[in-house]
Coordinates of C-alpha atoms and ligand atoms in Angstrom, one line a residue:
X1 CA 197.4 232.7 106.9
X2 CA 200.3 230.6 105.3
X3 CA 199.2 227.5 107.4
X4 CA 195.6 228.0 106.2
X5 CA 196.7 228.2 102.6
X6 CA 198.7 225.0 102.8
X7 CA 195.9 223.2 104.6
X8 CA 193.5 224.2 101.9
X9 CA 195.9 223.3 99.1
X10 CA 196.7 219.9 100.7
X11 CA 193.0 219.1 101.2
X12 CA 192.3 219.9 97.6
X13 CA 195.2 217.6 96.5
X14 CA 193.9 214.8 98.7
X15 CA 190.4 215.2 97.2
X16 CA 191.9 215.0 93.7
X17 CA 194.0 212.0 94.6
X18 CA 190.9 210.3 96.1
X19 CA 189.0 210.8 92.9
X20 CA 191.9 209.4 90.9
X21 CA 193.0 206.4 93.1
X22 CA 190.0 205.7 95.2
X23 CA 189.9 201.9 94.6
X24 CA 193.7 201.6 95.3
X25 CA 193.3 203.5 98.6
X26 CA 190.4 201.3 99.7
X27 CA 192.1 198.0 98.7
X28 CA 195.3 199.1 100.5
X29 CA 193.4 200.2 103.6
X30 CA 191.5 196.9 103.8
X31 CA 194.7 194.8 104.0
X32 CA 195.8 193.6 107.5
X33 CA 198.0 195.9 109.6
X34 CA 199.9 194.5 112.6
X35 CA 200.8 196.1 115.9
X36 CA 202.8 193.0 116.8
X37 CA 205.2 192.2 114.1
X38 CA 205.0 188.5 113.1
X39 CA 208.4 187.1 112.1
X40 CA 208.3 184.0 110.0
X41 CA 211.2 181.9 108.8
X42 CA 210.2 180.0 105.7
X43 CA 212.5 177.2 104.6
X44 CA 211.7 175.2 101.5
X45 CA 212.8 171.7 100.5
X46 CA 213.4 169.8 103.8
X47 CA 212.7 166.2 103.3
X48 CA 214.7 163.1 102.2
X49 CA 218.4 163.6 102.3
X50 CA 221.7 162.4 103.7
X51 CA 222.0 161.7 107.4
X52 CA 224.2 164.8 107.8
X53 CA 221.1 166.9 107.0
X54 CA 219.8 165.9 110.4
X55 CA 222.9 167.2 112.1
X56 CA 222.8 170.5 110.2
X57 CA 219.1 170.9 111.0
X58 CA 219.8 170.4 114.7
X59 CA 222.4 173.1 114.6
X60 CA 220.1 175.5 112.9
X61 CA 217.2 174.8 115.3
X62 CA 219.6 175.1 118.3
X63 CA 220.5 178.6 117.2
X64 CA 216.7 179.4 116.7
X65 CA 216.0 178.3 120.3
X66 CA 218.3 181.1 121.6
X67 CA 216.1 183.8 120.1
X68 CA 212.9 184.8 122.1
X69 CA 210.1 187.1 121.1
X70 CA 207.9 189.4 123.2
X71 CA 206.0 186.5 124.7
X72 CA 209.1 184.4 125.2
X73 CA 208.5 182.0 122.3
X74 CA 211.6 180.7 120.4
X75 CA 212.2 181.5 116.8
X76 CA 210.5 178.8 114.7
X77 CA 211.3 177.4 111.3
X78 CA 208.4 176.7 108.9
X79 CA 209.9 173.7 107.2
X80 CA 208.4 173.2 103.7
X81 CA 208.3 169.5 103.4
X82 CA 209.0 167.2 100.5
X83 CA 207.6 163.8 101.5
X84 CA 209.3 161.5 99.0
X85 CA 212.0 161.0 96.4
X86 CA 211.7 158.6 93.4
X87 CA 212.9 155.0 94.0
X88 CA 215.1 155.0 90.9
X89 CA 216.2 151.4 91.0
X90 CA 212.6 150.2 91.3
X91 CA 211.4 152.5 88.6
X92 CA 214.2 151.2 86.3
X93 CA 213.1 147.6 87.0
X94 CA 209.4 148.0 86.6
X95 CA 208.9 151.0 84.4
X96 CA 206.3 152.4 86.9
X97 CA 206.8 155.3 89.3
X98 CA 207.8 154.3 92.9
X99 CA 208.7 156.3 95.9
X100 CA 211.1 156.3 98.8
X101 CA 209.3 157.9 101.8
X102 CA 210.7 160.4 104.2
X103 CA 209.6 158.6 107.4
X104 CA 210.4 155.0 106.4
X105 CA 213.4 155.4 104.3
X106 CA 215.1 158.4 105.9
X107 CA 214.6 157.8 109.6
X108 CA 217.5 160.0 110.8
X109 CA 216.3 163.2 109.2
X110 CA 212.7 162.3 110.1
X111 CA 213.7 162.0 113.8
X112 CA 215.4 165.4 113.7
X113 CA 212.2 167.0 112.3
X114 CA 210.1 165.4 115.0
X115 CA 212.5 166.7 117.7
X116 CA 212.2 170.2 116.3
X117 CA 208.4 169.9 116.4
X118 CA 208.5 168.9 120.1
X119 CA 210.9 171.7 121.0
X120 CA 208.7 174.2 119.2
X121 CA 211.5 175.3 116.8
X122 CA 210.0 173.7 113.7
X123 CA 206.6 173.5 112.1
X124 CA 206.2 171.3 109.0
X125 CA 204.2 172.7 106.0
X126 CA 203.4 170.8 102.8
X127 CA 205.7 171.7 99.9
X128 CA 204.9 168.7 97.7
X129 CA 204.6 164.9 97.6
X130 CA 208.0 165.2 95.8
X131 CA 209.9 168.0 94.1
X132 CA 209.3 166.8 90.6
X133 CA 206.6 165.3 88.4
X134 CA 206.6 161.6 89.1
X135 CA 204.9 160.5 85.9
X136 CA 207.2 162.5 83.7
X137 CA 210.2 161.2 85.8
X138 CA 209.2 157.6 85.3
X139 CA 208.9 158.0 81.5
X140 CA 212.3 159.8 81.3
X141 CA 213.8 156.9 83.3
X142 CA 212.4 154.4 80.8
X143 CA 213.8 156.3 77.9
X144 CA 217.2 156.5 79.7
X145 CA 217.1 160.3 79.2
X146 CA 220.5 161.8 79.9
X147 CA 218.9 164.4 82.1
X148 CA 218.4 161.7 84.7
X149 CA 222.0 160.2 84.5
X150 CA 223.0 161.6 88.0
X151 CA 219.8 160.2 89.5
X152 CA 220.3 156.8 87.9
X153 CA 223.9 156.5 88.9
X154 CA 223.4 157.4 92.6
X155 CA 223.1 154.4 94.9
X156 CA 221.8 155.6 98.3
X157 CA 220.6 159.1 98.3
X158 CA 220.2 161.6 95.4
X159 CA 219.6 165.3 95.4
X160 CA 216.6 166.5 93.3
X161 CA 218.2 170.0 93.3
X162 CA 220.6 168.6 90.7
X163 CA 217.9 168.0 88.2
X164 CA 217.4 170.4 85.3
X165 CA 215.3 173.3 86.7
X166 CA 212.2 172.6 84.5
X167 CA 212.1 169.0 85.8
X168 CA 211.9 170.2 89.5
X169 CA 208.3 171.5 89.1
X170 CA 205.7 169.3 90.8
X171 CA 202.3 170.4 89.4
X172 CA 203.6 170.8 85.8
X173 CA 205.3 168.5 83.4
X174 CA 208.6 170.2 82.5
X175 CA 210.0 167.6 80.1
X176 CA 209.4 170.0 77.2
X177 CA 209.0 173.7 77.2
X178 CA 206.5 175.3 77.5
X179 CA 205.6 173.3 80.6
X180 CA 202.2 171.6 80.7
X181 CA 200.0 171.8 83.8
X182 CA 198.9 168.4 85.1
X183 CA 195.3 167.5 84.7
X184 CA 192.7 168.4 87.4
X185 CA 192.2 164.7 88.2
X186 CA 195.9 164.1 88.6
X187 CA 196.1 167.2 90.8
X188 CA 193.3 166.0 93.0
X189 CA 194.7 162.5 93.7
X190 CA 198.3 163.8 94.1
X191 CA 197.3 166.5 96.7
X192 CA 195.0 164.1 98.5
X193 CA 197.7 161.4 98.6
X194 CA 200.3 164.0 99.9
X195 CA 198.0 165.3 102.6
X196 CA 197.3 161.7 103.7
X197 CA 201.0 161.0 104.0
X198 CA 201.7 164.4 105.6
X199 CA 199.1 163.8 108.3
X200 CA 200.4 160.3 109.0
X201 CA 204.0 161.6 109.3
X202 CA 203.3 164.7 111.5
X203 CA 200.0 164.0 113.2
X204 CA 198.0 166.9 111.8
X205 CA 197.1 168.1 108.3
X206 CA 199.0 171.0 106.6
X207 CA 196.7 174.1 106.8
X208 CA 199.0 176.0 104.4
X209 CA 201.3 175.1 101.6
X210 CA 203.8 176.4 99.0
X211 CA 204.2 174.9 95.5
X212 CA 207.6 173.6 94.4
X213 CA 209.2 176.2 92.0
X214 CA 206.2 178.5 92.8
X215 CA 204.3 176.8 89.9
X216 CA 200.6 176.2 90.4
X217 CA 197.2 177.1 89.0
X218 CA 193.5 177.3 89.8
X219 CA 193.1 173.4 89.6
X220 CA 195.8 173.0 92.2
X221 CA 194.2 175.7 94.5
X222 CA 190.9 173.8 94.2
X223 CA 192.7 170.5 95.1
X224 CA 194.2 172.2 98.1
X225 CA 190.8 173.6 99.1
X226 CA 189.4 170.0 99.0
X227 CA 192.1 169.1 101.5
X228 CA 191.1 172.1 103.7
X229 CA 194.2 174.1 103.0
X230 CA 193.4 177.7 104.0
X231 CA 196.6 179.6 103.3
X232 CA 199.1 179.7 100.3
X233 CA 202.6 180.9 100.7
X234 CA 203.9 183.0 97.8
X235 CA 206.8 185.2 96.8
X236 CA 204.3 187.9 95.9
X237 CA 203.0 186.4 92.7
X238 CA 201.8 183.1 91.2
X239 CA 203.4 181.3 88.3
X240 CA 201.2 179.0 86.2
X241 CA 204.0 177.7 83.9
X242 CA 207.2 178.4 82.0
X243 CA 207.2 179.5 78.3
X244 CA 209.2 178.3 75.4
X245 CA 212.3 180.0 76.6
X246 CA 211.9 178.9 80.2
X247 CA 210.6 182.2 81.5
X248 CA 208.0 182.0 84.3
X249 CA 204.5 183.1 83.3
X250 CA 202.9 185.1 86.2
X251 CA 199.2 185.1 86.9
X252 CA 198.4 187.1 88.9
X253 CA 201.7 189.0 88.9
X254 CA 201.0 190.8 92.2
X255 CA 199.8 189.3 95.4
X256 CA 199.6 191.1 98.8
X257 CA 199.5 189.5 102.3
X258 CA 195.9 188.8 103.2
X259 CA 194.5 188.8 99.6
X260 CA 192.1 185.9 99.1
X261 CA 191.6 183.8 96.0
X262 CA 188.3 182.5 94.6
X263 CA 188.4 179.5 96.9
X264 CA 188.6 181.8 100.0
X265 CA 192.2 180.9 100.6
X266 CA 194.5 183.5 102.1
X267 CA 197.7 184.4 100.4
X268 CA 200.9 184.9 102.4
X269 CA 203.9 186.7 101.0
X270 CA 207.7 186.3 101.5
X271 CA 209.3 189.7 101.7
X272 CA 212.8 189.2 103.1
X273 CA 215.4 187.2 101.2
X274 CA 218.1 185.5 103.1
X275 CA 219.7 183.0 100.6
X276 CA 223.4 183.6 101.4
X277 CA 224.7 180.6 99.3
X278 CA 223.4 182.4 96.2
X279 CA 225.7 185.3 97.1
X280 CA 222.9 187.8 96.7
X281 CA 221.8 188.5 100.2
X282 CA 223.6 189.3 103.5
X283 CA 222.2 189.7 107.0
X284 CA 222.3 193.4 106.5
X285 CA 220.4 193.4 103.2
X286 CA 217.8 191.1 104.8
X287 CA 217.5 193.4 107.8
X288 CA 216.9 196.4 105.5
X289 CA 213.9 194.4 104.0
X290 CA 212.7 193.5 107.4
X291 CA 212.7 197.1 108.5
X292 CA 210.7 198.2 105.4
X293 CA 208.1 195.4 106.2
X294 CA 207.9 196.7 109.8
X295 CA 207.3 200.3 108.7
X296 CA 204.3 199.0 106.7
X297 CA 203.0 197.0 109.6
X298 CA 203.5 193.8 107.6
X299 CA 204.7 190.4 108.7
X300 CA 208.4 189.8 108.2
X301 CA 208.6 186.6 106.2
X302 CA 212.1 185.4 105.7
X303 CA 212.9 183.1 102.8
X304 CA 215.9 180.8 103.4
X305 CA 216.0 177.5 101.5
X306 CA 217.5 174.2 102.8
X307 CA 220.4 174.3 100.4
X308 CA 222.0 177.2 102.4
X309 CA 222.5 174.7 105.2
X310 CA 223.1 171.4 103.4
X311 CA 226.1 172.2 101.1
X312 CA 229.7 172.5 102.5
X313 CA 230.1 172.6 106.3
X314 CA 231.6 176.1 105.9
X315 CA 228.7 177.4 103.9
X316 CA 226.3 176.0 106.5
X317 CA 228.2 177.6 109.4
X318 CA 228.2 181.0 107.7
X319 CA 224.5 180.7 106.8
X320 CA 223.6 179.9 110.4
X321 CA 225.8 182.6 111.8
X322 CA 224.2 185.1 109.4
X323 CA 220.7 184.1 110.3
X324 CA 221.6 184.4 114.0
X325 CA 222.9 188.0 113.3
X326 CA 219.7 188.8 111.4
X327 CA 217.4 187.6 114.1
X328 CA 219.4 189.4 116.8
X329 CA 219.1 192.7 114.8
X330 CA 215.3 192.1 114.3
X331 CA 214.9 191.4 118.1
X332 CA 216.8 194.4 119.2
X333 CA 215.6 197.0 116.6
X334 CA 212.0 196.1 116.0
X335 CA 209.4 196.3 118.8
X336 CA 206.8 193.7 119.8
X337 CA 208.0 190.9 117.5
X338 CA 206.2 187.5 117.5
X339 CA 207.9 184.4 116.1
X340 CA 205.2 182.5 114.2
X341 CA 204.9 179.6 111.7
X342 CA 203.0 180.2 108.4
X343 CA 200.0 178.0 109.1
X344 CA 199.5 179.9 112.4
X345 CA 199.5 183.3 110.6
X346 CA 197.1 181.8 108.0
X347 CA 194.7 180.7 110.7
X348 CA 194.9 184.1 112.4
X349 CA 194.2 186.0 109.1
X350 CA 191.2 183.7 108.3
X351 CA 189.6 183.5 111.7
X352 CA 191.2 186.2 114.0
X353 CA 191.7 183.4 116.5
X354 CA 191.8 184.1 120.3
X355 CA 195.1 182.2 120.5
X356 CA 198.0 181.2 118.3
X357 CA 198.0 177.4 118.4
X358 CA 200.9 175.2 117.2
X359 CA 198.8 172.3 115.9
X360 CA 201.7 169.9 115.9
X361 CA 202.6 170.1 119.6
X362 CA 199.4 171.8 121.0
X363 CA 201.3 174.8 122.5
X364 CA 199.3 178.0 122.9
X365 CA 200.5 181.5 122.6
X366 CA 198.6 184.9 122.9
X367 CA 196.8 186.1 119.8
X368 CA 198.3 188.9 117.7
X369 CA 197.5 192.5 118.1
X370 CA 196.4 194.5 115.0
X371 CA 197.4 198.1 114.5
X372 CA 195.2 200.8 116.0
X373 CA 194.1 203.7 113.8
X374 CA 197.1 206.1 114.1
X375 CA 199.7 203.4 113.5
X376 CA 197.6 202.1 110.7
X377 CA 197.5 205.5 109.0
X378 CA 201.3 205.7 109.2
X379 CA 201.8 202.2 107.8
X380 CA 199.2 202.9 105.1
X381 CA 201.1 205.9 103.9
X382 CA 204.3 203.8 103.9
X383 CA 202.6 201.2 101.8
X384 CA 201.6 203.8 99.3
X385 CA 205.1 205.3 99.3
X386 CA 207.0 202.1 98.9
X387 CA 204.7 200.6 96.3
X388 CA 203.7 203.5 94.0
X389 CA 206.5 205.7 92.7
X390 CA 204.0 208.2 91.1
X391 CA 202.3 208.8 94.4
X392 CA 205.6 209.3 96.1
X393 CA 206.6 211.8 93.5
X394 CA 203.3 213.7 93.8
X395 CA 203.9 213.7 97.6
X396 CA 207.2 215.4 97.1
X397 CA 205.9 217.8 94.4
X398 CA 202.9 219.0 96.4
X399 CA 204.6 219.1 99.8
X400 CA 202.2 216.5 101.1
X401 CA 205.2 214.4 102.2
X402 CA 205.6 216.8 105.1
X403 CA 202.5 215.9 107.0
X404 CA 202.8 212.3 105.8
X405 CA 206.4 212.1 107.1
X406 CA 205.3 213.5 110.5
X407 CA 202.5 210.9 110.8
X408 CA 204.9 208.1 109.7
X409 CA 207.6 209.1 112.2
X410 CA 205.3 209.5 115.2
X411 CA 203.2 206.4 114.6
X412 CA 205.8 203.7 114.4
Ligands
ZN1 ZN1 211.2 173.9 96.6

């Protein structure tokens, strides 16, 4: 009698929730759900740098090669590549923008990247032609703007991360706030040029990309589409510019893995922060985020920028040791993990490919398994629970959390 009462009550609640939140439920249900857990390591800003970067990168990749997934593939770094830095002396002399290229002018780091590709511990992905706006940079140089004094006084190599933050955007002009988006024509030629260089350097075009400083707009997405880019890496939102006070303007403010834009490109989302040099994340906090992603049958996408590994030797050692610990914990505690690079996940989501292919060294791996119905229901409930506070409260209030909890616990 009591059981029947509760069943009737819960079914009425579910019917009411359906009427209220139908479109949310349908959109959430249509997202991808994974039986295998893809584990991605996204690392922005690799590119021109001091020769010691090559040594640091080799240490990092050596550690990754020790970790194996359920098909015996090594952990793999998706290295978000910056292809050039400004040639400051030449810009000073001519007043025009000139570049120093990764492959020709920084052969040591370029060779280390190539080695990682061959060993299947690194896949390059286009970040930007450079990590700044070239035209704006050349004009500031001519005006002897004090914001470029470090760049102009460096002889051999210079770190763009030392530029004022608004000047680090690539697809915007950040000389004055609010930032100005570059024109559609400039975007087209910049992206085409970058893709040309990228393909020349790495032997295959970049199928996916991530914009420097997460700043891009529709024109940039269209330019990417013209270069056959099928997937866009995000932090769960898109920023189109920065306002008068430097605040990022989000549009759209919320992106889920597998969402597509109007150019049929698939969005990917970073959901685990491991940036230890910032002092905000630890291996444990990153693992807690990875576990939440796993419960929701989502890919685990770890964000860990180059600067964690290219500052002091001590910071680098700690960052590598922490990532090692994080990957060990993920391998031990999460079942059926699959190490993947971002363009591979993008291709899978677009075409449900029969194999996972590393386009840069031609190695093939088995395809990914998607979640079956029972696991999918549990993960769907977790997604509602983690994302929508009101729904979680209603679950507690009506007692619906009891059957939901049972499904979640027995399905993952
Ligand atoms: Zn960057």
